[in-house]
XYZ file of C-alpha atoms in Angstrom:
785
model
C -111.491 -81.834 166.392
C -115.071 -80.558 166.483
C -117.040 -81.312 169.578
C -119.265 -84.241 168.781
C -120.846 -86.656 171.287
C -120.453 -89.445 168.788
C -116.702 -88.963 168.868
C -116.423 -90.159 172.470
C -116.761 -93.823 171.491
C -116.186 -95.905 168.422
C -118.324 -98.912 167.569
C -116.534 -102.161 168.544
C -116.955 -103.570 165.029
C -114.784 -100.780 163.676
C -111.940 -101.892 165.923
C -112.174 -105.458 164.559
C -110.271 -104.206 161.529
C -106.529 -103.609 161.801
C -106.708 -100.617 159.479
C -109.721 -99.315 161.421
C -107.851 -99.526 164.700
C -104.791 -97.864 163.139
C -106.933 -95.038 161.774
C -108.590 -94.396 165.140
C -105.251 -94.494 166.957
C -103.724 -92.090 164.432
C -106.656 -89.730 164.771
C -106.448 -89.763 168.589
C -102.674 -89.146 168.468
C -102.705 -86.724 165.571
C -99.905 -84.424 166.702
C -97.619 -87.386 167.501
C -98.222 -88.890 164.043
C -97.787 -85.529 162.374
C -94.557 -84.853 164.252
C -93.164 -88.287 163.429
C -93.847 -87.772 159.732
C -92.334 -84.293 159.866
C -89.122 -85.798 161.298
C -89.064 -88.401 158.561
C -89.626 -85.755 155.929
C -86.754 -83.578 157.185
C -84.330 -86.530 157.036
C -85.695 -87.498 153.615
C -85.131 -83.983 152.247
C -81.435 -84.027 153.244
C -81.049 -87.476 151.710
C -82.956 -86.584 148.540
C -80.596 -83.665 147.913
C -77.857 -86.228 147.334
C -79.759 -88.200 144.661
C -77.805 -86.585 141.821
C -74.532 -88.021 143.138
C -75.723 -91.627 143.162
C -77.609 -91.987 139.870
C -75.830 -92.736 136.578
C -76.493 -92.009 132.949
C -76.220 -95.710 132.103
C -79.570 -96.867 130.773
C -79.361 -100.546 129.940
C -76.501 -101.875 132.054
C -76.568 -105.646 132.148
C -76.207 -107.247 135.584
C -75.550 -110.776 134.377
C -72.646 -112.101 132.231
C -73.839 -112.329 128.638
C -71.279 -112.359 125.825
C -70.857 -108.582 125.614
C -70.026 -108.383 129.335
C -67.606 -111.310 129.161
C -65.842 -109.708 126.200
C -65.587 -106.334 127.923
C -64.169 -107.934 131.061
C -61.574 -109.882 129.035
C -60.443 -106.745 127.202
C -60.282 -104.709 130.417
C -58.181 -107.436 132.049
C -55.802 -107.707 129.096
C -55.456 -104.074 128.038
C -55.941 -102.429 131.415
C -59.140 -101.481 133.186
C -58.459 -97.769 133.230
C -60.053 -97.283 129.855
C -62.521 -94.425 129.997
C -65.424 -93.174 127.956
C -64.563 -92.094 124.447
C -65.612 -88.743 123.048
C -65.482 -87.682 119.417
C -64.823 -84.034 118.627
C -66.287 -83.043 115.254
C -64.526 -80.065 113.616
C -66.384 -78.785 110.561
C -65.730 -75.799 108.306
C -68.769 -73.686 107.593
C -66.850 -71.242 105.409
C -65.785 -73.695 102.721
C -62.290 -74.315 104.088
C -60.715 -77.796 103.946
C -58.259 -79.577 106.208
C -55.533 -78.678 103.732
C -55.950 -74.928 104.334
C -53.564 -73.179 106.725
C -56.295 -71.697 108.927
C -57.910 -75.147 109.368
C -54.550 -76.766 110.166
C -53.728 -74.031 112.685
C -57.037 -74.603 114.460
C -56.366 -78.332 114.703
C -52.830 -77.836 115.921
C -53.923 -75.401 118.664
C -56.755 -77.707 119.745
C -54.605 -80.833 119.942
C -51.863 -78.889 121.734
C -54.293 -77.988 124.527
C -55.534 -81.586 124.620
C -51.969 -82.811 125.020
C -51.301 -80.230 127.758
C -54.362 -81.433 129.634
C -53.617 -85.108 129.124
C -52.870 -85.863 132.742
C -56.231 -84.385 133.721
C -58.599 -85.306 130.918
C -57.246 -87.238 128.005
C -55.755 -90.685 127.788
C -55.719 -91.164 124.020
C -56.319 -88.999 120.992
C -56.103 -89.118 117.213
C -56.528 -86.801 114.272
C -55.318 -86.854 110.677
C -52.443 -84.461 111.147
C -50.661 -86.507 113.835
C -47.835 -88.465 112.264
C -48.131 -91.271 114.819
C -51.139 -92.573 112.971
C -50.885 -94.510 109.730
C -52.226 -92.850 106.574
C -55.176 -95.224 106.209
C -56.444 -94.519 109.702
C -55.837 -90.795 109.296
C -57.754 -90.684 106.013
C -60.736 -92.340 107.686
C -60.977 -89.370 110.021
C -61.487 -86.847 107.191
C -64.756 -86.415 105.343
C -65.005 -86.977 101.599
C -65.253 -83.192 100.901
C -62.332 -82.644 103.401
C -64.330 -80.005 105.247
C -64.841 -82.041 108.426
C -62.490 -84.034 110.568
C -62.619 -85.968 113.830
C -60.527 -85.802 116.968
C -61.073 -88.831 119.223
C -60.204 -88.647 122.895
C -60.741 -90.750 125.982
C -61.647 -89.308 129.363
C -59.396 -90.399 132.179
C -60.840 -92.804 134.755
C -64.426 -92.482 133.525
C -64.990 -96.032 132.351
C -67.348 -98.408 134.099
C -64.401 -100.650 134.980
C -61.926 -97.871 135.743
C -59.713 -98.362 138.793
C -60.643 -95.600 141.141
C -62.645 -93.997 138.360
C -63.898 -90.560 139.235
C -67.236 -89.165 138.055
C -67.402 -88.238 134.382
C -68.875 -84.695 134.684
C -65.565 -83.059 135.878
C -63.657 -84.414 132.903
C -66.594 -83.721 130.628
C -66.723 -80.099 131.720
C -62.969 -79.652 131.277
C -63.127 -81.088 127.776
C -66.063 -78.799 126.953
C -64.056 -75.816 128.239
C -61.167 -76.664 125.947
C -63.541 -76.997 123.040
C -65.213 -73.691 123.862
C -61.854 -71.855 124.040
C -61.068 -72.833 120.438
C -64.323 -71.824 118.819
C -63.481 -69.888 115.669
C -65.746 -67.941 113.288
C -66.499 -70.055 110.212
C -65.959 -73.347 112.090
C -68.216 -75.518 114.252
C -66.721 -77.541 117.076
C -69.051 -80.096 118.616
C -68.598 -83.130 120.861
C -70.386 -86.431 121.042
C -69.856 -89.714 122.842
C -71.452 -91.931 125.450
C -70.488 -89.522 128.229
C -71.738 -86.318 126.604
C -74.889 -87.962 125.289
C -75.542 -89.454 128.737
C -75.035 -86.087 130.404
C -77.412 -84.526 127.873
C -80.050 -87.130 128.597
C -79.659 -86.491 132.348
C -79.917 -82.707 132.020
C -82.998 -82.949 129.774
C -84.610 -85.438 132.199
C -84.040 -82.940 135.044
C -85.430 -80.048 133.023
C -88.468 -82.094 131.995
C -89.051 -83.067 135.628
C -89.098 -79.406 136.679
C -91.466 -78.657 133.850
C -93.698 -81.558 134.874
C -93.836 -80.147 138.411
C -94.718 -76.676 137.206
C -97.445 -77.940 134.903
C -98.592 -81.198 136.511
C -99.088 -79.934 140.061
C -101.457 -77.063 139.215
C -103.348 -79.300 136.761
C -103.764 -82.014 139.384
C -104.861 -79.376 141.880
C -107.525 -78.188 139.435
C -108.936 -81.698 139.051
C -108.941 -82.199 142.824
C -110.833 -78.956 143.352
C -113.454 -80.083 140.821
C -113.814 -83.434 142.616
C -113.792 -82.153 146.206
C -115.262 -78.719 145.716
C -112.984 -77.560 148.551
C -109.500 -76.102 148.336
C -108.222 -77.485 151.659
C -109.229 -81.069 150.821
C -107.552 -80.707 147.425
C -104.413 -79.171 148.913
C -104.203 -81.887 151.573
C -104.315 -84.643 148.893
C -101.574 -82.925 146.924
C -99.480 -82.398 150.058
C -99.764 -86.067 151.020
C -98.553 -87.088 147.563
C -95.589 -84.692 147.932
C -94.658 -86.254 151.277
C -94.627 -89.705 149.627
C -92.518 -88.472 146.710
C -89.860 -86.719 148.804
C -89.609 -89.647 151.251
C -89.256 -92.141 148.384
C -86.521 -90.052 146.719
C -84.665 -89.893 150.042
C -84.854 -93.680 150.373
C -83.698 -94.133 146.768
C -80.691 -91.894 147.442
C -79.696 -94.155 150.327
C -80.124 -97.312 148.255
C -78.210 -95.693 145.410
C -75.103 -95.617 147.573
C -75.051 -99.403 147.437
C -76.655 -100.287 144.090
C -76.432 -98.691 140.633
C -79.547 -96.640 139.802
C -80.587 -95.095 136.479
C -81.168 -91.334 136.406
C -84.774 -92.052 135.346
C -85.561 -93.242 138.884
C -86.406 -89.677 140.052
C -88.770 -89.071 137.136
C -90.487 -92.363 137.832
C -90.886 -91.656 141.574
C -92.411 -88.292 140.813
C -94.724 -89.571 138.094
C -96.036 -92.615 139.968
C -96.023 -90.904 143.355
C -98.030 -87.928 142.207
C -100.585 -90.105 140.446
C -100.967 -92.833 143.089
C -100.531 -90.583 146.150
C -103.242 -88.178 145.085
C -105.576 -91.015 144.125
C -105.210 -92.792 147.447
C -105.758 -89.599 149.412
C -108.751 -88.741 147.240
C -110.420 -92.089 147.909
C -109.893 -91.954 151.674
C -110.872 -88.319 152.219
C -113.971 -88.678 150.077
C -115.058 -91.777 152.014
C -114.646 -89.837 155.260
C -116.819 -87.024 153.944
C -119.382 -89.586 152.850
C -119.506 -91.149 156.328
C -119.818 -87.694 157.946
C -122.633 -86.881 155.557
C -124.352 -90.093 156.683
C -124.426 -88.779 160.255
C -121.484 -90.557 161.862
C -119.347 -88.775 164.424
C -115.954 -87.545 163.250
C -113.873 -90.188 165.037
C -116.207 -93.024 164.096
C -116.235 -91.774 160.495
C -112.427 -91.944 160.517
C -112.604 -95.464 161.942
C -115.133 -96.660 159.351
C -113.077 -95.029 156.599
C -109.996 -96.779 157.939
C -111.765 -100.130 157.998
C -113.102 -99.709 154.457
C -111.390 -97.246 152.146
C -107.990 -97.393 153.888
C -108.209 -101.192 153.858
C -108.929 -101.058 150.128
C -105.942 -98.738 149.652
C -103.747 -101.203 151.531
C -104.739 -104.108 149.310
C -104.557 -101.938 146.175
C -101.072 -100.828 147.127
C -100.020 -104.407 147.767
C -101.392 -105.361 144.360
C -99.416 -102.587 142.664
C -96.221 -103.525 144.509
C -96.636 -107.207 143.609
C -96.945 -106.234 139.950
C -93.875 -104.020 140.216
C -91.841 -106.838 141.799
C -91.876 -108.469 138.364
C -89.468 -105.779 137.201
C -86.839 -107.000 139.655
C -86.688 -110.345 137.841
C -84.989 -108.741 134.841
C -81.202 -108.333 135.434
C -80.949 -104.886 133.820
C -80.445 -101.650 135.770
C -83.265 -99.834 133.958
C -85.903 -102.306 135.109
C -84.624 -102.574 138.673
C -84.151 -98.821 139.043
C -87.602 -97.971 137.763
C -89.134 -100.857 139.668
C -87.386 -99.721 142.860
C -88.503 -96.106 142.440
C -92.143 -97.031 141.774
C -92.222 -99.621 144.576
C -90.738 -97.222 147.104
C -93.181 -94.426 146.372
C -96.224 -96.712 146.363
C -95.137 -98.301 149.628
C -94.535 -94.928 151.279
C -97.853 -93.639 149.954
C -99.750 -96.591 151.478
C -98.103 -96.077 154.885
C -98.895 -92.339 154.721
C -102.510 -93.009 153.834
C -102.957 -95.455 156.721
C -101.480 -93.076 159.327
C -100.991 -89.505 158.175
C -104.407 -89.099 156.525
C -106.394 -90.241 159.603
C -104.222 -87.986 161.769
C -104.912 -85.002 159.499
C -108.639 -85.770 159.409
C -108.650 -86.084 163.183
C -107.037 -82.670 163.572
C -109.128 -80.973 160.896
C -112.503 -82.682 161.290
C -115.136 -80.975 159.157
C -112.683 -78.160 158.503
C -111.492 -80.407 155.670
C -114.237 -78.589 153.670
C -112.667 -75.202 154.424
C -112.528 -72.819 151.439
C -115.299 -74.711 149.727
C -116.360 -73.380 146.340
C -120.148 -73.136 146.366
C -120.503 -73.674 142.643
C -118.428 -76.848 142.757
C -119.410 -78.233 146.161
C -122.466 -79.978 144.768
C -120.180 -82.358 142.927
C -119.064 -83.913 146.217
C -121.332 -83.618 149.207
C -124.807 -84.265 147.727
C -123.481 -87.419 146.095
C -122.082 -88.591 149.426
C -125.424 -87.949 151.108
C -127.237 -89.703 148.311
C -125.030 -92.788 148.672
C -125.640 -92.879 152.387
C -129.417 -92.732 151.999
C -129.333 -95.463 149.382
C -127.453 -97.842 151.649
C -129.887 -97.189 154.474
C -132.838 -97.714 152.211
C -134.338 -94.257 152.725
C -134.941 -93.504 149.128
C -137.051 -96.410 148.196
C -136.821 -98.777 145.280
C -134.860 -98.008 142.212
C -132.482 -95.478 143.843
C -129.281 -97.427 143.012
C -130.004 -96.596 139.367
C -130.354 -92.809 139.849
C -127.711 -90.321 138.890
C -125.364 -90.532 135.943
C -123.431 -93.569 137.169
C -126.565 -95.362 138.282
C -128.172 -94.778 134.887
C -124.920 -95.909 133.183
C -124.895 -99.144 135.165
C -128.575 -99.695 134.397
C -128.098 -99.094 130.623
C -125.118 -101.420 130.462
C -126.638 -104.203 132.537
C -129.846 -104.416 130.516
C -127.662 -104.761 127.386
C -124.740 -106.790 128.693
C -123.981 -108.684 125.480
C -124.063 -105.541 123.323
C -121.965 -103.663 125.866
C -119.298 -106.407 125.969
C -119.192 -106.595 122.145
C -118.865 -102.839 121.668
C -116.316 -102.143 124.471
C -114.355 -105.335 123.820
C -114.396 -104.680 120.098
C -112.904 -101.204 120.506
C -110.136 -102.543 122.757
C -109.366 -105.381 120.362
C -109.272 -102.970 117.440
C -106.834 -100.720 119.286
C -104.715 -103.727 120.296
C -104.316 -105.030 116.739
C -101.267 -102.841 115.817
C -99.453 -104.353 118.789
C -98.608 -107.280 116.474
C -96.339 -104.920 114.515
C -94.518 -103.532 117.575
C -90.765 -103.157 116.978
C -88.276 -102.846 119.819
C -85.354 -100.441 119.656
C -83.141 -98.070 121.616
C -83.054 -94.274 121.560
C -79.805 -92.618 120.592
C -78.462 -89.150 120.062
C -80.681 -88.788 116.971
C -83.723 -88.566 119.262
C -82.326 -85.701 121.356
C -83.810 -82.214 120.942
C -81.743 -79.655 118.993
C -78.441 -78.984 120.699
C -74.715 -79.694 120.510
C -74.974 -83.483 120.871
C -77.602 -83.761 118.150
C -75.747 -81.349 115.878
C -72.550 -83.406 116.283
C -74.429 -86.575 115.536
C -75.955 -85.058 112.412
C -72.564 -83.924 111.144
C -71.045 -87.284 111.939
C -73.791 -89.159 110.139
C -73.647 -86.884 107.092
C -69.872 -86.685 106.643
C -68.728 -90.008 108.124
C -70.737 -92.815 109.704
C -72.553 -92.857 113.013
C -70.915 -96.226 113.534
C -67.610 -94.540 114.354
C -69.110 -93.558 117.716
C -69.533 -97.091 118.988
C -67.275 -99.576 117.196
C -67.808 -103.275 117.606
C -64.988 -104.954 119.508
C -64.137 -108.664 119.475
C -62.087 -110.080 122.318
C -60.012 -112.950 120.989
C -58.071 -115.449 123.115
C -56.105 -118.012 121.029
C -55.228 -121.333 122.595
C -51.847 -121.750 120.853
C -49.533 -120.399 118.144
C -51.628 -121.941 115.357
C -54.652 -120.151 116.756
C -52.674 -116.885 116.809
C -52.079 -117.247 113.096
C -55.844 -117.643 112.575
C -56.427 -114.468 114.565
C -53.827 -112.577 112.540
C -55.683 -113.472 109.351
C -58.999 -112.110 110.606
C -58.691 -108.444 109.480
C -58.002 -109.466 105.884
C -60.774 -112.090 105.842
C -63.323 -109.677 107.381
C -62.344 -106.640 105.228
C -65.193 -107.169 102.772
C -68.012 -108.373 105.065
C -71.237 -106.319 104.734
C -72.192 -103.943 107.571
C -68.630 -103.352 108.846
C -65.517 -101.466 107.739
C -61.909 -100.795 108.786
C -61.102 -103.971 110.732
C -58.120 -103.324 113.012
C -56.298 -105.896 115.176
C -54.339 -105.091 118.318
C -52.550 -107.459 120.708
C -52.322 -106.898 124.428
C -48.875 -106.637 125.987
C -48.963 -110.244 127.146
C -49.780 -111.451 123.643
C -52.494 -113.718 125.034
C -55.494 -111.592 124.062
C -56.225 -109.611 120.909
C -58.778 -106.931 120.196
C -60.415 -106.731 116.797
C -62.155 -103.407 116.170
C -64.754 -103.021 113.406
C -66.770 -99.903 112.551
C -70.469 -100.229 111.784
C -71.792 -98.750 108.579
C -75.196 -98.042 110.192
C -76.357 -96.308 113.350
C -75.161 -98.357 116.351
C -78.692 -98.501 117.708
C -80.370 -99.448 114.412
C -81.875 -102.775 113.452
C -79.354 -103.332 110.580
C -76.494 -102.791 113.056
C -77.954 -105.308 115.490
C -78.495 -107.793 112.681
C -74.865 -107.319 111.565
C -73.640 -108.054 115.115
C -75.809 -111.164 115.303
C -74.388 -112.384 111.955
C -70.893 -111.672 113.207
C -71.536 -113.807 116.278
C -73.476 -116.650 114.740
C -72.065 -116.964 111.229
C -68.997 -114.896 110.290
C -66.677 -115.507 113.256
C -67.581 -119.201 113.674
C -66.825 -119.737 109.988
C -63.563 -117.752 110.049
C -62.274 -119.408 113.249
C -63.687 -122.895 112.805
C -61.407 -125.425 114.476
C -58.770 -122.824 115.251
C -59.092 -123.006 119.037
C -59.914 -119.327 119.540
C -62.342 -117.951 122.125
C -64.220 -115.019 120.618
C -66.537 -112.590 122.438
C -68.284 -109.775 120.546
C -68.754 -106.680 122.711
C -69.450 -102.983 122.347
C -72.585 -100.851 122.625
C -74.503 -102.584 119.836
C -73.564 -106.028 121.116
C -74.779 -104.975 124.585
C -78.110 -103.885 123.052
C -78.436 -107.256 121.343
C -77.805 -108.980 124.684
C -80.217 -106.646 126.436
C -83.010 -107.387 123.987
C -82.354 -111.097 124.388
C -82.483 -110.821 128.173
C -85.739 -108.855 128.029
C -87.271 -111.359 125.631
C -86.137 -114.297 127.734
C -87.479 -112.913 130.995
C -90.767 -111.551 129.642
C -92.710 -114.884 129.992
C -91.436 -115.233 133.569
C -92.462 -111.689 134.457
C -95.908 -112.220 132.967
C -96.349 -115.498 134.868
C -95.116 -113.908 138.100
C -97.357 -110.837 137.934
C -100.442 -112.687 136.702
C -100.018 -115.498 139.219
C -99.565 -113.252 142.248
C -102.379 -110.957 141.147
C -104.716 -113.951 140.797
C -103.809 -115.273 144.231
C -104.244 -111.889 145.928
C -107.621 -111.187 144.288
C -108.724 -114.741 145.048
C -108.131 -114.170 148.759
C -109.410 -110.593 148.820
C -112.724 -111.253 147.047
C -113.127 -114.993 147.824
C -113.978 -115.784 144.224
C -112.187 -117.561 141.382
C -114.248 -115.750 138.735
C -113.455 -112.171 139.767
C -109.643 -112.518 139.477
C -109.886 -114.373 136.150
C -112.095 -111.631 134.697
C -109.848 -108.921 136.121
C -106.741 -110.459 134.603
C -108.359 -110.862 131.179
C -109.721 -107.290 131.105
C -106.433 -105.809 132.295
C -104.524 -107.728 129.635
C -106.945 -106.374 127.063
C -106.426 -102.743 128.169
C -102.621 -103.194 128.259
C -102.669 -104.662 124.716
C -104.771 -101.714 123.563
C -102.205 -99.309 125.053
C -99.422 -101.137 123.201
C -101.396 -100.851 119.958
C -101.882 -97.088 120.399
C -98.124 -96.706 121.050
C -97.417 -98.390 117.703
C -99.971 -96.191 115.923
C -98.584 -92.959 117.283
C -94.817 -93.509 117.548
C -94.073 -96.072 114.842
C -96.706 -95.098 112.267
C -96.824 -91.398 113.239
C -100.614 -91.122 113.583
C -101.128 -87.818 115.389
C -97.478 -87.668 116.508
C -96.966 -84.118 115.182
C -100.244 -82.950 116.657
C -99.299 -84.337 120.065
C -95.724 -83.083 119.878
C -94.140 -86.558 119.870
C -91.198 -87.863 117.887
C -91.888 -90.493 115.297
C -89.519 -93.408 115.869
C -88.954 -96.664 113.966
C -89.340 -98.624 117.183
C -90.630 -98.459 120.769
C -87.933 -98.373 123.414
C -87.089 -102.020 124.216
C -87.759 -101.775 127.959
C -91.013 -99.800 127.671
C -93.525 -102.581 126.861
C -92.539 -104.858 129.777
C -92.299 -101.878 132.159
C -95.732 -100.622 131.036
C -97.169 -104.097 131.607
C -96.082 -104.180 135.238
C -97.122 -100.591 135.973
C -100.435 -100.770 134.111
C -101.368 -104.096 135.563
C -100.828 -102.735 139.049
C -102.757 -99.531 138.404
C -105.588 -101.355 136.645
C -105.916 -103.764 139.574
C -105.904 -100.657 141.757
C -109.187 -99.413 140.294
C -110.561 -102.917 140.113
C -110.090 -103.376 143.860
C -111.747 -100.010 144.650
C -114.771 -100.746 142.495
C -115.248 -104.388 143.414
C -114.725 -103.723 147.117
C -117.775 -101.443 147.136
C -119.729 -103.947 145.062
C -118.761 -106.757 147.459
C -119.615 -104.624 150.490
C -123.180 -104.103 149.228
C -123.498 -107.704 148.019
C -122.492 -109.049 151.439
C -125.259 -106.972 153.016
C -128.013 -107.696 150.478
C -127.097 -110.735 148.375
C -128.360 -108.904 145.270
C -125.682 -108.978 142.556
C -126.936 -106.459 139.973
C -128.099 -103.941 142.532
C -124.690 -104.214 144.175
C -122.967 -103.512 140.878
C -125.094 -100.378 140.399
C -124.466 -99.200 143.968
C -120.729 -99.875 143.662
C -120.403 -98.099 140.325
C -122.442 -95.109 141.542
C -120.487 -94.862 144.774
C -117.090 -95.007 143.099
C -117.711 -93.822 139.539
C -117.111 -90.133 140.180
C -114.097 -90.796 142.425
C -112.484 -93.308 140.056
C -113.112 -90.941 137.159
C -111.522 -88.070 139.094
C -108.603 -90.276 140.104
C -108.156 -91.436 136.518
C -108.315 -87.820 135.289
C -105.502 -86.932 137.701
C -103.410 -89.837 136.447
C -104.023 -88.906 132.824
C -103.022 -85.310 133.560
C -99.860 -86.383 135.419
C -98.843 -88.968 132.819
C -99.698 -86.603 129.992
C -97.442 -83.953 131.507
C -94.526 -86.375 131.484
C -95.388 -87.430 127.938
C -94.950 -83.796 126.882
C -91.255 -83.955 127.723
C -88.482 -84.059 125.131
C -87.047 -87.539 125.741
C -88.715 -90.032 123.466
C -88.646 -92.895 126.034
C -90.497 -90.740 128.579
C -92.949 -89.697 125.868
C -93.718 -93.340 125.233
C -94.012 -94.211 128.928
C -96.179 -91.217 129.796
C -98.419 -91.521 126.778
C -98.808 -95.274 127.164
C -99.790 -94.921 130.809
C -102.200 -92.079 130.076
C -103.943 -94.013 127.283
C -104.206 -97.196 129.328
C -105.618 -95.422 132.395
C -108.138 -93.588 130.254
C -109.289 -96.867 128.584
C -109.372 -98.651 131.905
C -111.496 -96.001 133.652
C -113.952 -95.702 130.765
C -114.418 -98.864 128.710
C -113.267 -101.368 131.322
C -114.598 -100.046 134.661
C -117.718 -98.318 133.300
C -118.779 -100.871 130.668
C -117.019 -104.245 130.745
C -117.105 -104.734 134.518
C -120.841 -104.079 135.044
C -121.745 -105.895 131.788
C -119.819 -109.056 132.732
C -121.091 -108.850 136.299
C -124.670 -108.786 134.952
C -124.021 -111.670 132.528
C -122.548 -113.983 135.160
C -124.785 -113.057 138.053
C -124.061 -114.873 141.291
C -121.427 -116.910 139.467
C -119.183 -113.871 139.933
C -118.790 -114.824 143.591
C -118.221 -118.547 143.040
C -115.650 -120.125 145.334
C -115.224 -123.901 145.329
C -115.790 -125.630 148.648
C -112.219 -126.901 148.686
C -110.987 -123.303 148.743
C -113.184 -122.031 151.544
C -110.354 -122.514 154.024
C -108.712 -119.394 152.555
C -108.543 -116.434 155.001
C -111.209 -113.754 154.635
C -109.336 -110.616 153.641
C -112.099 -108.707 151.916
C -111.005 -105.057 151.664
C -114.402 -103.670 152.656
C -117.268 -105.112 154.678
C -120.362 -103.759 156.421
C -118.723 -102.418 159.549
C -121.791 -101.244 161.457
C -125.275 -102.735 161.418
C -127.418 -101.035 158.795
C -131.120 -100.949 158.100
C -131.982 -103.723 155.708
C -132.161 -102.536 152.117
C -135.568 -103.447 150.586
C -135.618 -105.474 147.390
C -136.133 -103.445 144.264
C -139.631 -103.537 142.861
C -138.201 -103.851 139.369
C -135.208 -106.141 139.705
C -132.722 -105.954 136.890
C -133.568 -109.230 135.124
C -137.092 -107.956 134.515
C -136.147 -104.488 133.181
C -136.994 -104.228 129.515
C -134.902 -102.443 126.915
C -137.572 -99.759 126.552
C -137.655 -99.149 130.301
C -133.847 -98.925 130.360
C -133.929 -96.254 127.700
């Protein structure tokens, strides 16, 4: 640390703050803190290397017991729980041959012979049209109308979710792929598709996209940081701190994944949120330290003041984000809990790192944090910090809070508050309007990039029906012999129902449970398929089995999607109430005002709705989708809107806390509302803009991936952060603060018993700031212009 007489002592008021004391302690014991974090990081790296073994390809696994789960459990109990994942091999002639030709029949015979030879290792069941064990009707259904394509259906041993001692799918999947590869013949295409192969494809693409995001996102974020700091070391330190948070969070997730099921998207989410939030937090703290040093404080005291102000704001911002993310845990679906866990872990680790590791690093580096400064860019950081310091001390005379770009922006907005609210609010409302047409859906193999799984799906859809991949199953348990007769009549009575085909009935060995299999005529993940399943549950089966004494449970992939959508819809109001309620209570305590949290909630809801609307415009309507490289889809992934709400609400509150904490800090020292708004916006405008730019870059990088659900998540986050940092923070906040005046800080007397947890406060005595000669209420429109 540089020699500085001011470093010998720290003002007692700094030590009144817990975060201030922690920052000073960390700075004084820098090597101890650094060594402790290095030990944690080493352990986390070893744990993180095991993450691939604990995540699964399952995306929307239900944790409760809706009808689809009950039906699956009943079938597993009756028919045996060793059923594995089914794969469909699509054999298609590209040379005009048909299944009746000798060369085609020889290929099928050789293929099935190898499958039979590997049965103990890979295959539990198989079927194809040339095997005499299958009846002619079933065999004919496995041959295309032009007789150029046929299906071979197999089941992987021990790969099912309920398999006894089930081993991981990839070994069986690889063996099956090897068999398929060994029989590739010129003039024929052999492809494979099923839940296992599609899931593995999703996982591999997610991993590839993550690597691509690292290669593109990290240098882009570094570039933005260099522009903001004007110094390479400060930028590299921020990036390094985010990396520490990410690796540690992945290590923790790997440990938790040994006990609980986690979706493979958890790693992508940790990286995306960790990179965005970790860099932002480090940026805010390091810049505040530089500002305090520019104001003339000693290095240690500057660290203490930064800890008592910026670090304290980071703590409350992180708590706000985590509270919003806790809403995801209310939904009993693995996707929500996995993504919520990943985001919560990385935000929590980032906050702890910012409170301890950043002060330690600053204590060791001191002013060397500006090492490798770029002279042409340095003006963007240090002069602004010095300017802010002089303004707070009153050295620059009246009117200084309204100097500079952000000061002039605040001035322009606050002399036209009504116009500003109408324009900014109108744009957000206009963007939000398409949200009313938002359709929920689920991505399937048709959304995958070109490859074997997508090729197989295309052939299957063209020559057969995509519904053959995921048949609907009905678990039937008759109460008596009369009920058994009713069950036996079902295939005939359901043969002509719309949306389904080929009803097949099979009794378990005990004769107490039957399985009715029906094949969908539409894509299993399409809206017509889901409607057909709902009709089957609510109308067709009740009518066919009325009074027969038969328990019926509709299960299968499509039925599980119907149940998932119902669970999401049912829990959405509770998640909204939980997140909004906790956010209101936290902001109420932090800012000691009932108006500030109400405004924050309303503005954040408006920006979230606008992000939803843009998602509909781009993905459902296709506006600019080709230009941006996105897939046009008939629906937005069902879990994306609720997930975006929790993430965006937390991130939006994040910026709100940073901005309002600086406004409140100045207001507590002066009592002048509009001047405080200008000072707060000018002090944080550049930093919040830089932080938002980093988030937009990071989220945009993930949106450029090939999985449509990650495109929707990344693009939605990027759009929302951009709108929040521009229209909301730069226009709506100062405009509404000007309109309401001192009412912004209204707190009823009966709530004054609440603890004072303001994130920033005047830590050290300052020279009184003189009143402005031209106070805001008296500034005319002409003067503002």
